[in-house]
Coordinates of C-alpha atoms and ligand atoms in Angstrom, one line a residue:
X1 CA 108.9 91.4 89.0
X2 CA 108.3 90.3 92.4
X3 CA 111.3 91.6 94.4
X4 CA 111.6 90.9 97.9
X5 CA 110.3 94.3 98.9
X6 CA 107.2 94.2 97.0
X7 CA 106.9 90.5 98.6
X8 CA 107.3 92.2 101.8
X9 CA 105.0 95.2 100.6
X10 CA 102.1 92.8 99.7
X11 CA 102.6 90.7 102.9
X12 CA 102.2 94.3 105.0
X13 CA 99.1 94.6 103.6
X14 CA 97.7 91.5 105.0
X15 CA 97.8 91.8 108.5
X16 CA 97.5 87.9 109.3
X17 CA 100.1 87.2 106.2
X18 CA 103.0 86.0 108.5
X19 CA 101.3 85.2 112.1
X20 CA 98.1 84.0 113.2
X21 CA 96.0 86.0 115.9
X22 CA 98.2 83.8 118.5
X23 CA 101.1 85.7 117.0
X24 CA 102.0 82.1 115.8
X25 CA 104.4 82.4 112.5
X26 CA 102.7 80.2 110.1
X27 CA 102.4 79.4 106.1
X28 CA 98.4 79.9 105.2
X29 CA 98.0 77.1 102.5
X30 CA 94.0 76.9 103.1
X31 CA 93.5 79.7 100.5
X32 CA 91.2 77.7 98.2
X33 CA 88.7 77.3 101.5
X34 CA 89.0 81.2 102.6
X35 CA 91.7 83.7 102.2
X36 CA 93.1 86.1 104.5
X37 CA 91.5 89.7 104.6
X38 CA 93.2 92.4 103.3
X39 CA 93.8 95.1 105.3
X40 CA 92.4 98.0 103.1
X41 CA 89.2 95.5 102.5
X42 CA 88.9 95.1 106.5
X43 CA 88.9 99.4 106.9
X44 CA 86.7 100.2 104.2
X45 CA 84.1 97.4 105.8
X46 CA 84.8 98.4 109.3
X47 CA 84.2 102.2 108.3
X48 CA 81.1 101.6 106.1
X49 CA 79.4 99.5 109.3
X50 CA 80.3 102.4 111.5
X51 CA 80.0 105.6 109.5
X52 CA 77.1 105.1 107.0
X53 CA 75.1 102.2 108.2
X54 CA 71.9 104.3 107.0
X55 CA 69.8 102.5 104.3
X56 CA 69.8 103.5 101.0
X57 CA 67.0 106.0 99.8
X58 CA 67.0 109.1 102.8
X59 CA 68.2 112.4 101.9
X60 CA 70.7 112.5 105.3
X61 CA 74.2 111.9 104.9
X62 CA 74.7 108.3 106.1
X63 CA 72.1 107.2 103.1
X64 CA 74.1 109.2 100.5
X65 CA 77.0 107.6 101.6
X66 CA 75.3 104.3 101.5
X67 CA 74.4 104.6 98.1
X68 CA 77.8 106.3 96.8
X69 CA 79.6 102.7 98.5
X70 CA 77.6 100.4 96.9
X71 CA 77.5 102.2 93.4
X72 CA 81.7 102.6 93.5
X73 CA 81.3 99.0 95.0
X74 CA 80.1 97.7 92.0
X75 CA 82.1 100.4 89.4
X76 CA 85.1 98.4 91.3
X77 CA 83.8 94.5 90.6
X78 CA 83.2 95.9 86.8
X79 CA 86.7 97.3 86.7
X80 CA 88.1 94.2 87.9
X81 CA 86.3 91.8 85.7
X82 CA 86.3 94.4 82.8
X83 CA 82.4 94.7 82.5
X84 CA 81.1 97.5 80.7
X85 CA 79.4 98.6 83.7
X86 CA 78.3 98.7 87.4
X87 CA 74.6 97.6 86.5
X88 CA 75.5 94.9 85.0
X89 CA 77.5 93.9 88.6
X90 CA 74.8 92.2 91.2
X91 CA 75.2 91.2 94.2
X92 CA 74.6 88.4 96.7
X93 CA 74.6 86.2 99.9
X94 CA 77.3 83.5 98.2
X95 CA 77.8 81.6 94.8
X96 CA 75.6 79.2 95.8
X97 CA 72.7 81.2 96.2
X98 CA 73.2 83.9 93.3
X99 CA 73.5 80.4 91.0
X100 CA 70.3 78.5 92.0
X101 CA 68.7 81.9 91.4
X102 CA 70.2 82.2 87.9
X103 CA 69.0 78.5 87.6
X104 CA 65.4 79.6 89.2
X105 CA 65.3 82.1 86.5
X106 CA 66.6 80.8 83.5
X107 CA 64.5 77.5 84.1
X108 CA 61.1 80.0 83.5
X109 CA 62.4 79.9 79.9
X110 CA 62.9 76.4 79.5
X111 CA 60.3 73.8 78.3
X112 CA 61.5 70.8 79.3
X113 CA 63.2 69.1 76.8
X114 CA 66.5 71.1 77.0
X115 CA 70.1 70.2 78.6
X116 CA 72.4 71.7 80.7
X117 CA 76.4 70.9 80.1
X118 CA 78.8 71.2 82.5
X119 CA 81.9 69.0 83.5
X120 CA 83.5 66.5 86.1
X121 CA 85.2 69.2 87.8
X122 CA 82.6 71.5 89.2
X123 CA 82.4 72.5 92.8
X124 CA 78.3 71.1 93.6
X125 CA 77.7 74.6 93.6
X126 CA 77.5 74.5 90.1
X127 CA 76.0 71.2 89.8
X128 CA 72.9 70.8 92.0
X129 CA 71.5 74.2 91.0
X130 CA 71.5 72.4 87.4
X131 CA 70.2 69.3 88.5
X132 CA 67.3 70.9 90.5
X133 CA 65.9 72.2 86.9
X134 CA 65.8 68.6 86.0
X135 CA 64.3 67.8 89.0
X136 CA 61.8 70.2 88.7
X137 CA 61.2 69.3 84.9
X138 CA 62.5 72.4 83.5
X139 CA 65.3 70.1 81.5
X140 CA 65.5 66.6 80.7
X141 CA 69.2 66.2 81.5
X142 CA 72.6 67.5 82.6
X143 CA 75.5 66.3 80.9
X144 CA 78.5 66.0 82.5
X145 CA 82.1 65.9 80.3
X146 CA 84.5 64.0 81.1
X147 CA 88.1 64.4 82.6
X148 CA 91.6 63.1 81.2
X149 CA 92.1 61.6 84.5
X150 CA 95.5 60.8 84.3
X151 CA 96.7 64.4 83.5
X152 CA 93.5 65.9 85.3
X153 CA 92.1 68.5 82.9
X154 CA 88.8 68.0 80.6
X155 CA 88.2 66.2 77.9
X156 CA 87.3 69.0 75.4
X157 CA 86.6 66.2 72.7
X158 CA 83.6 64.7 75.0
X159 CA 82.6 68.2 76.1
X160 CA 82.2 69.4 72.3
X161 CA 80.3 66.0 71.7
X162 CA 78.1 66.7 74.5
X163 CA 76.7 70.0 73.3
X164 CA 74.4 69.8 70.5
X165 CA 70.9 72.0 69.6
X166 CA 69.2 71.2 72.7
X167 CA 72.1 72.7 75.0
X168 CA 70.6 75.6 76.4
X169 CA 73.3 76.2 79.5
X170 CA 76.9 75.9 79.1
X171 CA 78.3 76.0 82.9
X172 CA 81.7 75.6 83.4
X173 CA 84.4 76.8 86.5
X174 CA 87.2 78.6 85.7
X175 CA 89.5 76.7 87.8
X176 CA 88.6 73.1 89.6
X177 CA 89.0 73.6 93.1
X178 CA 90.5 70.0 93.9
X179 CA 93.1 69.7 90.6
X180 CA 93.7 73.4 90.2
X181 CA 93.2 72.9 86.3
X182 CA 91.9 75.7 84.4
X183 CA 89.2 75.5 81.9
X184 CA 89.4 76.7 78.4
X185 CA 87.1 79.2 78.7
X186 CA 87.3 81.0 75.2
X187 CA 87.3 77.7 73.5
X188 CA 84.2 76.6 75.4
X189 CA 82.3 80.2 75.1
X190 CA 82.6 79.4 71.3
X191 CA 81.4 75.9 71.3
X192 CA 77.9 77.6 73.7
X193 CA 77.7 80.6 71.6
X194 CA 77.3 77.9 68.2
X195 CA 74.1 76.6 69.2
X196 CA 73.1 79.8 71.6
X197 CA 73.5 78.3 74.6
X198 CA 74.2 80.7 77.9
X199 CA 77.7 80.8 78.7
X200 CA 77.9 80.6 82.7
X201 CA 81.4 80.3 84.7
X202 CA 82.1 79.5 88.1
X203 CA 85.1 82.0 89.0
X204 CA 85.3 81.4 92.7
X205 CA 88.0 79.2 93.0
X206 CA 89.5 80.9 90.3
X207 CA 89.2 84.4 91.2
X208 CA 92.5 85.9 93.2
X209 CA 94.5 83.8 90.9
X210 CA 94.6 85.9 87.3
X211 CA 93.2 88.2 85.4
X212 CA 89.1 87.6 84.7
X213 CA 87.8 89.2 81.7
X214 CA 83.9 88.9 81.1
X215 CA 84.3 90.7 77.8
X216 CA 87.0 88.5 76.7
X217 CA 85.3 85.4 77.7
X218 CA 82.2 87.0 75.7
X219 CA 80.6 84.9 79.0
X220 CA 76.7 85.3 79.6
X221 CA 76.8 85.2 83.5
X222 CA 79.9 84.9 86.0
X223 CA 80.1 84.3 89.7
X224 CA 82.8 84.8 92.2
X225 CA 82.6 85.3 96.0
X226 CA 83.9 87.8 98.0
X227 CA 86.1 85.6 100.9
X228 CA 88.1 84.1 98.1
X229 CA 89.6 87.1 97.3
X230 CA 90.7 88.9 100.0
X231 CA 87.3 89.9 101.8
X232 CA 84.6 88.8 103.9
X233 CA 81.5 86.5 102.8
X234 CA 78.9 87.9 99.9
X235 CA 79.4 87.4 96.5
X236 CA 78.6 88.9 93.0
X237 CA 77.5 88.1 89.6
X238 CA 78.0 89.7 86.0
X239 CA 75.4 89.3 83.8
X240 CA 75.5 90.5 80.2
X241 CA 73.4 93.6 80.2
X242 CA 70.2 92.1 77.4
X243 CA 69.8 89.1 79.8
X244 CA 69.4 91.6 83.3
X245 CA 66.8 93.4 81.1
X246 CA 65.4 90.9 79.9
X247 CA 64.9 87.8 82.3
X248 CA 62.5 87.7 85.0
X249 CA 64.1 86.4 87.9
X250 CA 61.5 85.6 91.5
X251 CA 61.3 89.3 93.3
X252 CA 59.3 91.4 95.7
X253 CA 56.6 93.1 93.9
X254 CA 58.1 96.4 95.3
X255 CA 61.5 95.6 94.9
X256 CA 63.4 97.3 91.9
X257 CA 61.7 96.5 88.4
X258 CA 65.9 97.1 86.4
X259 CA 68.7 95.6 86.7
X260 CA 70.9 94.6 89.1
X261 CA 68.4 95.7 92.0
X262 CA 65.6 93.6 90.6
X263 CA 68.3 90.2 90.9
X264 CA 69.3 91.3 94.5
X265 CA 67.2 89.8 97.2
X266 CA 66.6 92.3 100.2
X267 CA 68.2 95.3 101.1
X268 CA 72.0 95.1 100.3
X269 CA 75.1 95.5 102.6
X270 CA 76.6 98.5 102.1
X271 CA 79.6 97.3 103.9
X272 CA 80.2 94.5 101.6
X273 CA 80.7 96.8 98.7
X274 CA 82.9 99.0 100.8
X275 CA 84.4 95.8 101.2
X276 CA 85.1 95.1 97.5
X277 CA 86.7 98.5 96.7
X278 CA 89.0 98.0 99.3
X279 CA 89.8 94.7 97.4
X280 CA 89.8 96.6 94.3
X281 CA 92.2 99.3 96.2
X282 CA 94.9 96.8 97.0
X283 CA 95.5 95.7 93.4
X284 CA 95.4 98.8 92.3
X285 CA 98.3 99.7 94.6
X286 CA 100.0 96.5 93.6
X287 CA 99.7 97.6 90.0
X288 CA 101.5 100.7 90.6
X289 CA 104.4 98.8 91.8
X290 CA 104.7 96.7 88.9
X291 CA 103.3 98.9 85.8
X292 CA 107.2 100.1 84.7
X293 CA 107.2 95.9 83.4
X294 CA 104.0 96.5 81.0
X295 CA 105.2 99.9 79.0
X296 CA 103.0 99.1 76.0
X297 CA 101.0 96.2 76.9
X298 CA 97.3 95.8 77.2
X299 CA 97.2 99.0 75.6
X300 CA 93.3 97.9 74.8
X301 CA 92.3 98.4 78.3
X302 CA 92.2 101.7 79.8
X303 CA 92.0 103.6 83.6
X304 CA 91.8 101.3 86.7
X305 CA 91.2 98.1 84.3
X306 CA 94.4 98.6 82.3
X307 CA 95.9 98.8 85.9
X308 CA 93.7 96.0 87.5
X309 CA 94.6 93.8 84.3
X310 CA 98.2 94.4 84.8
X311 CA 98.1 93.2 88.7
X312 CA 95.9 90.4 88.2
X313 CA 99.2 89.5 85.0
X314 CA 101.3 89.9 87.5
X315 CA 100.2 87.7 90.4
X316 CA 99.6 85.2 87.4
X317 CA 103.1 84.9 86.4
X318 CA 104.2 85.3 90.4
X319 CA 101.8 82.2 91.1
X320 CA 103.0 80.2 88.1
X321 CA 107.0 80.7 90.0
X322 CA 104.8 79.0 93.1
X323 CA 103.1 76.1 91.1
X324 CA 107.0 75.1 89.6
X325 CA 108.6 75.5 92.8
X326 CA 105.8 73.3 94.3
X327 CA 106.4 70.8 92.0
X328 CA 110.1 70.6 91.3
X329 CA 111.5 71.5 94.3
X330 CA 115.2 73.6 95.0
X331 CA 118.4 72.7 94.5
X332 CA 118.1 71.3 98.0
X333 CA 114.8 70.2 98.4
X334 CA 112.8 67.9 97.0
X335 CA 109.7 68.9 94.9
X336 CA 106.0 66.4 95.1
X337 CA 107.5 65.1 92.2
X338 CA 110.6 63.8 93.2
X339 CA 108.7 62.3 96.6
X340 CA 108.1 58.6 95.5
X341 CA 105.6 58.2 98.0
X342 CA 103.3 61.4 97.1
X343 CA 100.5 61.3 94.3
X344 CA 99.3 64.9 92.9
X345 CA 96.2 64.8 91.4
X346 CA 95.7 67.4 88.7
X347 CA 98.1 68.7 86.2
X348 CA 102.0 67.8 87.0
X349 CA 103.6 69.0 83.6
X350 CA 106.2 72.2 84.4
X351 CA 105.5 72.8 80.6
X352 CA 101.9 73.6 81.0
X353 CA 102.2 75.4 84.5
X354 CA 100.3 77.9 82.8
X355 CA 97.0 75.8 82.6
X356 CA 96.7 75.5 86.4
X357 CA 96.5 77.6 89.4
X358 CA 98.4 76.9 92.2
X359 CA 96.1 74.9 94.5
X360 CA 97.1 70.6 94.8
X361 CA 95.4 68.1 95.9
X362 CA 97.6 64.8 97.3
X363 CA 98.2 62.0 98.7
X364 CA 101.2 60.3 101.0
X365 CA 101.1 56.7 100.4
X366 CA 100.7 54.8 104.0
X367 CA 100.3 57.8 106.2
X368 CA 96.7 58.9 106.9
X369 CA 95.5 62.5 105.4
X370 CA 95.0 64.0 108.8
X371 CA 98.5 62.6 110.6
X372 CA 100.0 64.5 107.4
X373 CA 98.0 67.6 107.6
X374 CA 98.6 67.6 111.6
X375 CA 102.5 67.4 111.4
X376 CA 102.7 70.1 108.3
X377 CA 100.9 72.2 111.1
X378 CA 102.9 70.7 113.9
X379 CA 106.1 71.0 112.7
X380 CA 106.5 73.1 109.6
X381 CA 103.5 75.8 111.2
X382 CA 101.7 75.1 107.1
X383 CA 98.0 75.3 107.5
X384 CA 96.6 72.2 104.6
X385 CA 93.9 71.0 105.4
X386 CA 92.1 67.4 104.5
X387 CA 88.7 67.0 103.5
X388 CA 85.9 67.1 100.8
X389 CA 86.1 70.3 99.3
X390 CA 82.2 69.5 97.6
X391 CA 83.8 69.1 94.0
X392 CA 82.2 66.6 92.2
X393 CA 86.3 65.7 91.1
X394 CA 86.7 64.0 94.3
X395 CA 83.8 61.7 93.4
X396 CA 85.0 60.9 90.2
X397 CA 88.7 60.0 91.6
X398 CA 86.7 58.5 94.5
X399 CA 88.5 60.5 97.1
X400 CA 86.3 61.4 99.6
X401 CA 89.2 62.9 101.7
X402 CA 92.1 64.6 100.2
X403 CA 95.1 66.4 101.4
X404 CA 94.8 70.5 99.6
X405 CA 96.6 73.3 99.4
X406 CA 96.8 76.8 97.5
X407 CA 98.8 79.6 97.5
X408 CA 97.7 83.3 97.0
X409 CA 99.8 86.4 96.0
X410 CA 101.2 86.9 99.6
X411 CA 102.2 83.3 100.3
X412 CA 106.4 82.8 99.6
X413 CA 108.9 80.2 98.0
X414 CA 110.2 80.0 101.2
X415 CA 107.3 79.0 103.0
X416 CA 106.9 76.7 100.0
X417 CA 110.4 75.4 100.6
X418 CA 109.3 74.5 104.5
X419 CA 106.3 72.4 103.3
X420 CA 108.4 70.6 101.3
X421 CA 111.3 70.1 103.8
X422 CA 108.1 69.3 106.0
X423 CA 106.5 66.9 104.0
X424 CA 109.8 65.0 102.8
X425 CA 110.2 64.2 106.4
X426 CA 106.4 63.1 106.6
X427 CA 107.1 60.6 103.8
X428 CA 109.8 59.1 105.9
X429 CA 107.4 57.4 107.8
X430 CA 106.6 54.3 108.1
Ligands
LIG1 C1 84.7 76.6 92.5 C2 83.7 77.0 93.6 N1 82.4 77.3 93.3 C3 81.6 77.6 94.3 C4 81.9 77.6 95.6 C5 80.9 78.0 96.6 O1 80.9 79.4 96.9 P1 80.0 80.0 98.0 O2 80.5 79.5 99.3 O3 80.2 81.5 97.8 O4 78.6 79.6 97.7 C6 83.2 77.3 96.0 C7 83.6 77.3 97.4 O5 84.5 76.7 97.8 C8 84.1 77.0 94.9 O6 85.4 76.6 95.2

């Protein structure tokens, strides 16, 4: 499906896919801390800061405007995550802040005595908003299920055994940003929904990689953030409609009394939607290119989320390609797999490619994290990096540093192929 002129297409549309602003040709593996802009997100922001900077609310021109971007801002996030519609889309400063004031608000109708379940692979974003309700009293505990740590996914026996009639927060990622595994959402949306639990995801690291269907998922509240996926900082969550109505987050007496304004903290950035749209834009284009392969499929969607669900398919199955090639190698280089000195940590089975993204986490055995990350950049021009990536995974495996990389839509099997040539001679050493 992806030919080498809609590779080329895709990478045209990033300006920063094949060089950095050096004009230094280089592989950008750091996806999973930041992706690159896209150019049509980059316009559309540059335009909205220029044009119609206005607040909202005045009756000149540069307000309208204002108003029209953030409201086709958000139509756009609900077409891309298939919400029913653009109130139910708010937005905010990062994950981190829109989820400790989910927790803030959720924790006004707890008593005490409740739990919050989440897992071993969470980012801390999605841990220490959680814990803070214990602190605070508003729970007694958070549970945390376990990982198979050999394979690296989660342990849906221990999860199921951990919810029970006191579970009143189910909070899960979609995809662990240290293994790549993804989580079983549907499955674990029917274990919250049996004892009426909210069903939260964490879609951040997940996000550019596949399509992400709130409906489907039948998921109380979802986050993702904006410079994961092709844009600048800012982030947004979907909140079933009820709950919006309903809940009573901390806001300005003044501020907006429905949703989403009355979640939204301070005047918004108009920009940032523009932002989005262009986002939005870019797989809409990039469903055009591929939409001949679907003839017939998800005929249940309609309009821009038929096409939206048909690119995000798309850079799925193009991303799987990345995740076995990454693995396994070519015919005349050697995959992590067949590099005796490398560990992967996370899912390494090319028959279940389809339960991670592609984003690994490894190890060279004898040669330090940064000497390897220095000569991928060195010598094959691949940008890893090494680190703590604040996923509580990294605890559990009692990594504190760890080598990561992970690929987006515009990366290439051939720059995978000079990682791999790279890294082969990196395990030479020593
Ligand atoms: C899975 C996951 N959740 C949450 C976050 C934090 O997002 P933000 O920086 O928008 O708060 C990250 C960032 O790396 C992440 O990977």
């Amino acid at each position: 499906m992806f030919n080498s002129e809609l590779i080329e297409q895709i990478r045209a549309a990033f300006p920063r896919a094949v060089t950095d602003f050096n004009g230094r040709k280089r592989a950008f593996f750091d996806n999973g801390t930041a992706t690159l802009v896209v150019d049509k997100a980059a316009r559309a922001e540059a335009e909205a800061r220029i044009n119609w900077s206005a607040n909202v609310g005045g009756i000149f021109d540069e307000s309208i405007r204002a108003s029209d971007t953030i409201l086709s801002g958000r139509q756009a996030v609900a077409d891309f995550l298939n919400a029913s519609d653009p109130t139910t889309i708010v937005s905010g400063e990062s994950a981190t802040s829109l989820l400790f004031n989910l927790s803030y608000t959720l924790g006004k109708e707890l008593t005490g005595s409740e739990n919050v379940v989440t897992t071993d692979y969470e980012h801390y974003t999605n841990v220490d908003p959680w814990v803070e309700l214990c602190n605070r009293g508003k729970i007694q505990q958070v549970r945390f299920a376990k990982l198979n740590m050999e394979e690296g996914t989660l342990d849906m026996n221990h999860l199921q055994e951990l919810i029970d009639a006191k579970t009143k927060i189910v909070t899960i990622t979609a995809a662990s940003n240290m293994l790549g595994t993804k989580s079983p959402l549907e499955e674990i949306g029917k274990l919250a929904r049996e004892v009426d639990a909210y069903f939260v995801v964490d879609a951040v690291h997940h996000i550019p990689h596949g399509p992400t269907d709130v409906q489907a998922l039948d998921c109380d509240f979802l986050v993702f953030s904006g410079y994961k996926i092709f844009t600048s900082h800012g982030s947004f969550l979907y909140g079933k409609k009820k709950h919006l109505e309903a809940l009573q987050p901390y806001k300005v007496r003044t501020a907006p009394t429905t949703p989403p304004g009355k979640f939204e903290c301070g005047t918004r950035n108009q920009a940032t939607f523009a932002a989005i749209s262009g986002v939005v834009d870019h797989f809409l284009s990039l469903s055009n290119e591929v939409q001949s392969n679907y003839k017939g499929k998800f005929s249940n969607y309609h309009g821009n989320k038929r096409a939206l669900k048909i690119a995000m398919d798309a850079i799925e199955q193009y991303e799987t390609g990345f995740s076995k090639a990454i693995l396994s190698g070519f015919d005349d280089t050697p995959g992590l797999l067949d590099m005796p000195k490398v560990t992967v940590y996370g899912l390494t089975d090319l028959n279940r490619l389809d339960e991670r993204d592609p984003t690994f986490s490894f190890e060279v055995a004898n040669v330090p994290e940064e000497k390897v990350v220095s000569r991928l950049w060195k010598e094959g021009g691949i940008a890893a990096r090494s680190g703590h990536y604040y996923s509580y995974a990294q605890d559990v495996y009692n990594k504190q540093k760890i080598i990561r990389i992970s690929l987006v839509h515009y990366n290439t099997l051939e720059e995978i192929r000079i990682f791999l040539t790279t890294l082969n001679e990196i395990c030479k050493l020593n």
